[in-house]
Structures are given as C-alpha cells and as structure tokens.
mmCIF file of C-alpha atoms in Angstrom:
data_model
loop_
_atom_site.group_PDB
_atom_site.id
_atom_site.type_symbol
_atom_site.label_atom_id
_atom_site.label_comp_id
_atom_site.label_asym_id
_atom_site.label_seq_id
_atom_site.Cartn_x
_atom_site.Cartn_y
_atom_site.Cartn_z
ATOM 1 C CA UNK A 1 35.752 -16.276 23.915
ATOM 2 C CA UNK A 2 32.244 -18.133 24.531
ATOM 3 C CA UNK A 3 30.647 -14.818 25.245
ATOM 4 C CA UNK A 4 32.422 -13.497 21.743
ATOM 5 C CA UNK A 5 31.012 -16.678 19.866
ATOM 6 C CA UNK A 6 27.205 -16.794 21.739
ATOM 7 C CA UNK A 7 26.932 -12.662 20.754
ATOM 8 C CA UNK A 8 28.147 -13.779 17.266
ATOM 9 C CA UNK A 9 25.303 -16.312 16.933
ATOM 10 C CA UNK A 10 22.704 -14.438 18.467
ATOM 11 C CA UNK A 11 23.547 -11.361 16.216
ATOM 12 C CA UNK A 12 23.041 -13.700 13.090
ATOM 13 C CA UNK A 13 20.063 -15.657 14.103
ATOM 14 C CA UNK A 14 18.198 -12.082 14.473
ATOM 15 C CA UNK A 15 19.081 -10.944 10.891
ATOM 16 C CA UNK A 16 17.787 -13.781 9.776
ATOM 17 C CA UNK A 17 14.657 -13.388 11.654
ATOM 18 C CA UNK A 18 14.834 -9.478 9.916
ATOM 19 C CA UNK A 19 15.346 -10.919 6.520
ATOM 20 C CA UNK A 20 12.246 -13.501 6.618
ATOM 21 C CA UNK A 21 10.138 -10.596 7.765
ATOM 22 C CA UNK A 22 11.234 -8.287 5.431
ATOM 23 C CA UNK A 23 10.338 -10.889 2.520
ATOM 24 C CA UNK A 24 7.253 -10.838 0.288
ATOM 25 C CA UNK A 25 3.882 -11.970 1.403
ATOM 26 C CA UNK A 26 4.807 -15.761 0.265
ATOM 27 C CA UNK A 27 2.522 -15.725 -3.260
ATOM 28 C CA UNK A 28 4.031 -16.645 -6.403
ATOM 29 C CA UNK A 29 2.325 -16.418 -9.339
ATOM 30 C CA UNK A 30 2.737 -20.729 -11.195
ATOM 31 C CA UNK A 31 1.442 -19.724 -14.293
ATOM 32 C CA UNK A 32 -0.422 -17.670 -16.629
ATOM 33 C CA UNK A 33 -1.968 -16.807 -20.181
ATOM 34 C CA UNK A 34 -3.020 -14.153 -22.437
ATOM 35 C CA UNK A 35 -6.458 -15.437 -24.424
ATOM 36 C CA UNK A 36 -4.881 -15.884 -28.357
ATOM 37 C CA UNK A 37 -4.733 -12.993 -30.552
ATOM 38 C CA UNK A 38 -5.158 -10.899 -27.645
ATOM 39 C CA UNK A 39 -3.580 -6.902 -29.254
ATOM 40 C CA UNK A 40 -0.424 -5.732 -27.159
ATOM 41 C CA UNK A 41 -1.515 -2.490 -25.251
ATOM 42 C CA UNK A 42 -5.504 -3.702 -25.245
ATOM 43 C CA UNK A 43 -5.594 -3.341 -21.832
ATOM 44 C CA UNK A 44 -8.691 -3.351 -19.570
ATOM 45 C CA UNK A 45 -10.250 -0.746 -17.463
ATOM 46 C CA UNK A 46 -13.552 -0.448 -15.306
ATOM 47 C CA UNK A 47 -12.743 -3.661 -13.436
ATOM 48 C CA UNK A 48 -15.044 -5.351 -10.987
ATOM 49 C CA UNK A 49 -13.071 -7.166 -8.635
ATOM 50 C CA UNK A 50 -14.446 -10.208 -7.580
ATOM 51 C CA UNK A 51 -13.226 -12.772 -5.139
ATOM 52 C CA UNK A 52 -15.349 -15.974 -4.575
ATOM 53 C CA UNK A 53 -14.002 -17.109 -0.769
ATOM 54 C CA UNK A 54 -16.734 -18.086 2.089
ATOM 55 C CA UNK A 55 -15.656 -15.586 4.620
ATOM 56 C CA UNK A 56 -17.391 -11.996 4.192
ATOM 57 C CA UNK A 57 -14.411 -10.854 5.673
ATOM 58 C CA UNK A 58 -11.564 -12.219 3.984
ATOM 59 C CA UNK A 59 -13.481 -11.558 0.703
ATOM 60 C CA UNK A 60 -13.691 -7.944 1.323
ATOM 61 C CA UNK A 61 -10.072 -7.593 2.477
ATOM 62 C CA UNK A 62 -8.714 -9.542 -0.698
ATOM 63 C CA UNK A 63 -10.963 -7.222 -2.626
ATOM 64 C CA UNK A 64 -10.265 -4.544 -1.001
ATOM 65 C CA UNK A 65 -6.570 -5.165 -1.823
ATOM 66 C CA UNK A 66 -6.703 -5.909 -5.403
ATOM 67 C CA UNK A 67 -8.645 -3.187 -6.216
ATOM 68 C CA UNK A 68 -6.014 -0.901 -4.047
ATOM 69 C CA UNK A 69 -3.602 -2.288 -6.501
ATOM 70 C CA UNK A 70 -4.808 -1.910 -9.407
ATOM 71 C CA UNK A 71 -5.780 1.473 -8.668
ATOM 72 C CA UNK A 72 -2.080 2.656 -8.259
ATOM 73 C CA UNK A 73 -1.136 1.489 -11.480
ATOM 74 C CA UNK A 74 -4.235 3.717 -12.790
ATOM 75 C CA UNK A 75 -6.501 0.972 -13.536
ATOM 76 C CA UNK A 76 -10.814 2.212 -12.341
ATOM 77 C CA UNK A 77 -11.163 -0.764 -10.550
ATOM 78 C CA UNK A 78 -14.272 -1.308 -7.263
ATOM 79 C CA UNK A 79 -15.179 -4.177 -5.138
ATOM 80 C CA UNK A 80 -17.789 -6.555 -5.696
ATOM 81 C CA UNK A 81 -19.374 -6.840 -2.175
ATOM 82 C CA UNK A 82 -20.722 -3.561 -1.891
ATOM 83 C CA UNK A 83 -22.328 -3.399 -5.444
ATOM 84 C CA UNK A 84 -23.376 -7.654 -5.583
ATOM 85 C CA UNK A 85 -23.986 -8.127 -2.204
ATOM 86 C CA UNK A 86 -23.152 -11.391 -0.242
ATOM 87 C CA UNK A 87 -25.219 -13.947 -2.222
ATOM 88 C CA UNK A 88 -25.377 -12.523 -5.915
ATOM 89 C CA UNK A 89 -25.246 -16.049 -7.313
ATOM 90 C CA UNK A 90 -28.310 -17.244 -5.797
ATOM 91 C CA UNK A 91 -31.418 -17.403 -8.359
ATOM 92 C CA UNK A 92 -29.084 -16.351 -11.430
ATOM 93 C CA UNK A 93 -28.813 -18.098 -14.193
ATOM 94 C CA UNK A 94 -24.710 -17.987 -15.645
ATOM 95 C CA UNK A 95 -25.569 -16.476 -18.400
ATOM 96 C CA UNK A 96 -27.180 -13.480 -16.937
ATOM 97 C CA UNK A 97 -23.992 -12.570 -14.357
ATOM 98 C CA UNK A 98 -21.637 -10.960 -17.211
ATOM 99 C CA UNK A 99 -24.655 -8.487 -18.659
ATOM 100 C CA UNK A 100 -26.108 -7.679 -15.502
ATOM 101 C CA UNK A 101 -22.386 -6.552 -14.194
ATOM 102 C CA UNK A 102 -21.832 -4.630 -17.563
ATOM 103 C CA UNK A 103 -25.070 -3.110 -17.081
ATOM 104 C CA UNK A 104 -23.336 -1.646 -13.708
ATOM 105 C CA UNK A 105 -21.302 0.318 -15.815
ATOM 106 C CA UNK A 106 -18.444 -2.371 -16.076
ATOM 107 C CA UNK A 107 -16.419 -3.077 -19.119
ATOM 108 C CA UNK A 108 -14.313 -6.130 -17.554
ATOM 109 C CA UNK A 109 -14.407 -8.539 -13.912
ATOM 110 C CA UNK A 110 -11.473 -9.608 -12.162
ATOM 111 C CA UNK A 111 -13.233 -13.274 -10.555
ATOM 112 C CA UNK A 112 -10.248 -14.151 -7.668
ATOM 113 C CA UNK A 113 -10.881 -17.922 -6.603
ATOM 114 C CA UNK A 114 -9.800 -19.752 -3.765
ATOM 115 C CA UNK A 115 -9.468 -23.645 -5.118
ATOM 116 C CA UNK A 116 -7.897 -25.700 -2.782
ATOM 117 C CA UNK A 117 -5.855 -25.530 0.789
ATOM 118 C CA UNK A 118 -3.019 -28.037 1.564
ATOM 119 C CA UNK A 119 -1.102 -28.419 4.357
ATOM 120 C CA UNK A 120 2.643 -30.079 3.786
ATOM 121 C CA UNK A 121 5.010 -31.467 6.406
ATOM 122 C CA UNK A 122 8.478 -31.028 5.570
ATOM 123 C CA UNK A 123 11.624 -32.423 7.439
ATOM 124 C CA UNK A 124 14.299 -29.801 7.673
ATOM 125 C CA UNK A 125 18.108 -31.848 8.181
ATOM 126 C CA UNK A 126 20.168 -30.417 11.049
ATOM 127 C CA UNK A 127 23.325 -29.585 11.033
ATOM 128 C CA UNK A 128 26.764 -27.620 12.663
ATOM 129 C CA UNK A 129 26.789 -23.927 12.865
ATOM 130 C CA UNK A 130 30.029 -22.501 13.089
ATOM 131 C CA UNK A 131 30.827 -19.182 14.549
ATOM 132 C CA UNK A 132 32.926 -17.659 11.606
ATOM 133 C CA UNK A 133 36.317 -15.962 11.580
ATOM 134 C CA UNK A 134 37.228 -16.534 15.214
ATOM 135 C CA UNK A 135 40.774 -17.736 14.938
ATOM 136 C CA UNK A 136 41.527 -20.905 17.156
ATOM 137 C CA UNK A 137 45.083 -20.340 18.914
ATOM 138 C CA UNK A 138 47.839 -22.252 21.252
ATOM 139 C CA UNK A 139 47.127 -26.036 22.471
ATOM 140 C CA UNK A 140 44.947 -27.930 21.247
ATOM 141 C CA UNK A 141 42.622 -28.161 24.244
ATOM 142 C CA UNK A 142 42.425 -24.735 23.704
ATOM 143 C CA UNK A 143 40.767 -25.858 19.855
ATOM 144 C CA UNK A 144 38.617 -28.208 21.292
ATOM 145 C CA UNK A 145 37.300 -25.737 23.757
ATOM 146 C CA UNK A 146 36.198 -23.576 21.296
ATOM 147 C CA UNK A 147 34.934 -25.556 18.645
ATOM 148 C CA UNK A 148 33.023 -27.682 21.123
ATOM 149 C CA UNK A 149 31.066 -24.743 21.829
ATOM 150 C CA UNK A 150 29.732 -24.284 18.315
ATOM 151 C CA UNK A 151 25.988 -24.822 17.906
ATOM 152 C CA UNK A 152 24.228 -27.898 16.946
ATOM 153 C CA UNK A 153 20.813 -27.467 15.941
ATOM 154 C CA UNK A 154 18.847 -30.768 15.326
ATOM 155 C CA UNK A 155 16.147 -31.204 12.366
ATOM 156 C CA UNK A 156 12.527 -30.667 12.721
ATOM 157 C CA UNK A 157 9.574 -31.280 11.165
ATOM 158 C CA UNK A 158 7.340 -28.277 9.703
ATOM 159 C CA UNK A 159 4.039 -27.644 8.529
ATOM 160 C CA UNK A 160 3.241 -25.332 5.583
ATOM 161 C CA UNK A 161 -0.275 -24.169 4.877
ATOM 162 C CA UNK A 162 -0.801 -23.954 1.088
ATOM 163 C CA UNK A 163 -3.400 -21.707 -0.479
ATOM 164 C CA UNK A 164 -3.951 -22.121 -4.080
ATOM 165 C CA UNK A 165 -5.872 -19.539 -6.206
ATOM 166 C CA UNK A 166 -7.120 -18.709 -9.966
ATOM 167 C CA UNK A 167 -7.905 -15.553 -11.468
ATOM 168 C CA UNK A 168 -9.815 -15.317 -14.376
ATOM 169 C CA UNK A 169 -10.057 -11.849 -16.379
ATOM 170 C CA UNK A 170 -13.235 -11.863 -18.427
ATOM 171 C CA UNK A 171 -14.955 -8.902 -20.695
ATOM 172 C CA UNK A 172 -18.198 -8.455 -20.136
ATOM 173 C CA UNK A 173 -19.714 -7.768 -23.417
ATOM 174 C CA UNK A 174 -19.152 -9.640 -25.168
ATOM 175 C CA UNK A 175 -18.366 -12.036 -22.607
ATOM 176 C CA UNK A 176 -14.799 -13.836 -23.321
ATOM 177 C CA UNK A 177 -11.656 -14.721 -20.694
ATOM 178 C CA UNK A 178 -8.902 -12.685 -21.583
ATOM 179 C CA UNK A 179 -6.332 -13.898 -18.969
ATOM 180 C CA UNK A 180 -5.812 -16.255 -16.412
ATOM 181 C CA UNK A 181 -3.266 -17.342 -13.760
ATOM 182 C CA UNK A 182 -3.324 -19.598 -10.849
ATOM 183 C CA UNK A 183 -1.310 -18.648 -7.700
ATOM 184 C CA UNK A 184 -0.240 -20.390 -4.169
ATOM 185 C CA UNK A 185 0.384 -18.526 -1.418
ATOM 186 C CA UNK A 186 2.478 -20.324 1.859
ATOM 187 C CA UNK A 187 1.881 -19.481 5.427
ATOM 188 C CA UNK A 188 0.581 -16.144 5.365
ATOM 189 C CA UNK A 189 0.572 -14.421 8.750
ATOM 190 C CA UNK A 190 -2.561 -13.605 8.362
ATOM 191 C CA UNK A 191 -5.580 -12.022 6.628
ATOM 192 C CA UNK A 192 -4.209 -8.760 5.913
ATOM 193 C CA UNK A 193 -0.132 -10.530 4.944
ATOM 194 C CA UNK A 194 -2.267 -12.778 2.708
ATOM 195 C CA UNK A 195 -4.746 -11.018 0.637
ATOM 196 C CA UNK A 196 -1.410 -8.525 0.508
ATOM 197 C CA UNK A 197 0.725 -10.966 -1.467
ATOM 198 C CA UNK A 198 -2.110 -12.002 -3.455
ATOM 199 C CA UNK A 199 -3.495 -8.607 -4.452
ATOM 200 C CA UNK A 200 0.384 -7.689 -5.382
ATOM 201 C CA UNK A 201 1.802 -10.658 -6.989
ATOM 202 C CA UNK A 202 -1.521 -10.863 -9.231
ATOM 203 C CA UNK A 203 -2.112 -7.379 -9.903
ATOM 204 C CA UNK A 204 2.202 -7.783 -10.885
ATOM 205 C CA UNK A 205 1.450 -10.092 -13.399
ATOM 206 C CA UNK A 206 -1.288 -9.106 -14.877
ATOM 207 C CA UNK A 207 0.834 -5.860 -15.938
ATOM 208 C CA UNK A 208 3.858 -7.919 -17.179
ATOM 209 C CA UNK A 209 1.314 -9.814 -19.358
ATOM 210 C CA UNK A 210 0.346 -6.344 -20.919
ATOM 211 C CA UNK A 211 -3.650 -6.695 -19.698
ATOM 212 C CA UNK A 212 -3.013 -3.733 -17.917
#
C-alpha cells in the first residue's frame, strides 16, 4: 500500500513538473494602446526592430526574435544591430534618429525597452497532500497507517525575478507613436526562454490590436 501511494505521488509531482515546462515563456502583455484615430487594417510594414538593453548579446537575441516573429505573420521586419551598430545614439541629436532610419529604407521602428528589474519574495503556505482514490479498509489502525503516510510539504519562501518592458511603435516619416504596450516577464530560464516570450507575447498583441 505505501509503495501504491509513494508511485502515486511521484507520478503526479512529475506531470506537474511536465506542465510548468510545457507553459509559455512567463510574459504577459499589462497593457496597451492604439494612437487615436488610428484606421482599422493600417497596418505597418518595413519594421526596424529595435531593442535598447546593455548586453550586445541579449539585444541581438531579443531582436533576433521579434523580427523572427513578425516575419511569420508576413510582416518585412530586420534587426537594428547590424544596420545601427552598437552605439548609434552617440553624437545624434533625437530629432535626426527617425529620418536617418527612414532614409534606410524604413517606413516604421519597433523600439523594445527594458525599464526596470525587480526581484519579489513570496511565501508559498504548506499544506497535506493526499494520495487520491485509495480506499482505506478494516480497523482503524489500518486508517491511520495509511493516512499517516500522506505527504506533508512545508511552505517556503521564493524569489521571482521581474523584467518589465515597453514597446513603442513609431512611423518614421512623419514621425508619430502609433502603439505602445508595456510587458513583464517572470523568471525566464534564460536568454533564449526570455527574449522567446517577449518576441511572442508582443509580436501577439500587436496583431490583436490590428497594427499588424
């Protein structure tokens, strides 16, 4: 009977384990808007992605990604590092940045920022698991036996690692923000899980808002 109940356990604690990797990348789009008056089906093409993070690489990768996304819903979409460069900012004046890209041959930039990182601790209660439908039978020893051996597991404190981004959808020229949304994404596994959830919960929404 304990052997029944610890196989019974085991078997659910690993398709939970399935079922939390087989979940999204952890980004959920908070909020978002359409600029006002903006026509239903004006829809952008010719977008240079942008993402304004510190690390080369994790700029490229979310870039990379969004652009991969945006691409299979048959958007023309390219990255910004290997047209801008590392340090296009330097030595430009704001008002030059929109012209100059249009003058790339770009009608629209996707600008991807990263605002703010949090980390949250969180207390998770404990509580009595319960093997289910394994009848309990003859004396009651025999009961206390068996329920004795269900599982208690105690509560724990957890971190979560926040990420909160903005994207900003601008026309070039004439310059104007057609859409924004802010995001947060929680404990990504890493880089490539991350910029993943990102590039497909943004990318998501920017088609449910009609901009694409």
């Amino acid at each position: 009977m304990i052997a029944r109940i610890k196989l019974i356990l085991t078997t659910l604690a690993s398709l939970l384990m399935l079922s939390a990797c087989a979940t999204s990348h952890n980004t959920d789009v908070t909020s978002s808007s359409r600029v006002k008056g903006h026509a239903p089906g004006d829809h952008v093409n010719k977008v240079m992605v942008i993402a304004l993070v510190d690390d080369k690489d994790i700029r490229n990768a979310l870039e990379s990604r969004v652009v991969s996304a945006l691409q299979e819903r048959e958007v023309e979409a390219s990255p910004s590092l290997p047209v801008l460069g590392e340090n296009y900012g330097e030595g430009k004046a704001r008002s030059e940045m929109a012209a100059d890209i249009a003058s790339r041959g770009y009608e629209s930039a996707l600008v991807i920022t990263l605002v703010d990182v949090k980390e949250e601790m969180h207390y998770t209660q404990g509580g009595m698991n319960y093997a289910p439908d394994i009848p309990v039978q003859g004396a009651m020893g025999q009961t206390f036996y068996v329920r004795q051996s269900s599982v208690y597991e105690p509560g724990y404190f957890s971190n979560d690692k926040k990420y909160f981004l903005e994207s900003n959808l601008y026309r070039l020229q004439p310059e104007a923000l057609l859409w924004s949304a802010k995001s947060t994404t929680v404990n990504p596994a890493d880089v490539e899980a991350g910029t993943a959830g990102v590039a497909e919960a943004v990318v998501a929404r920017m088609a449910k808002d009609d901009m694409i």
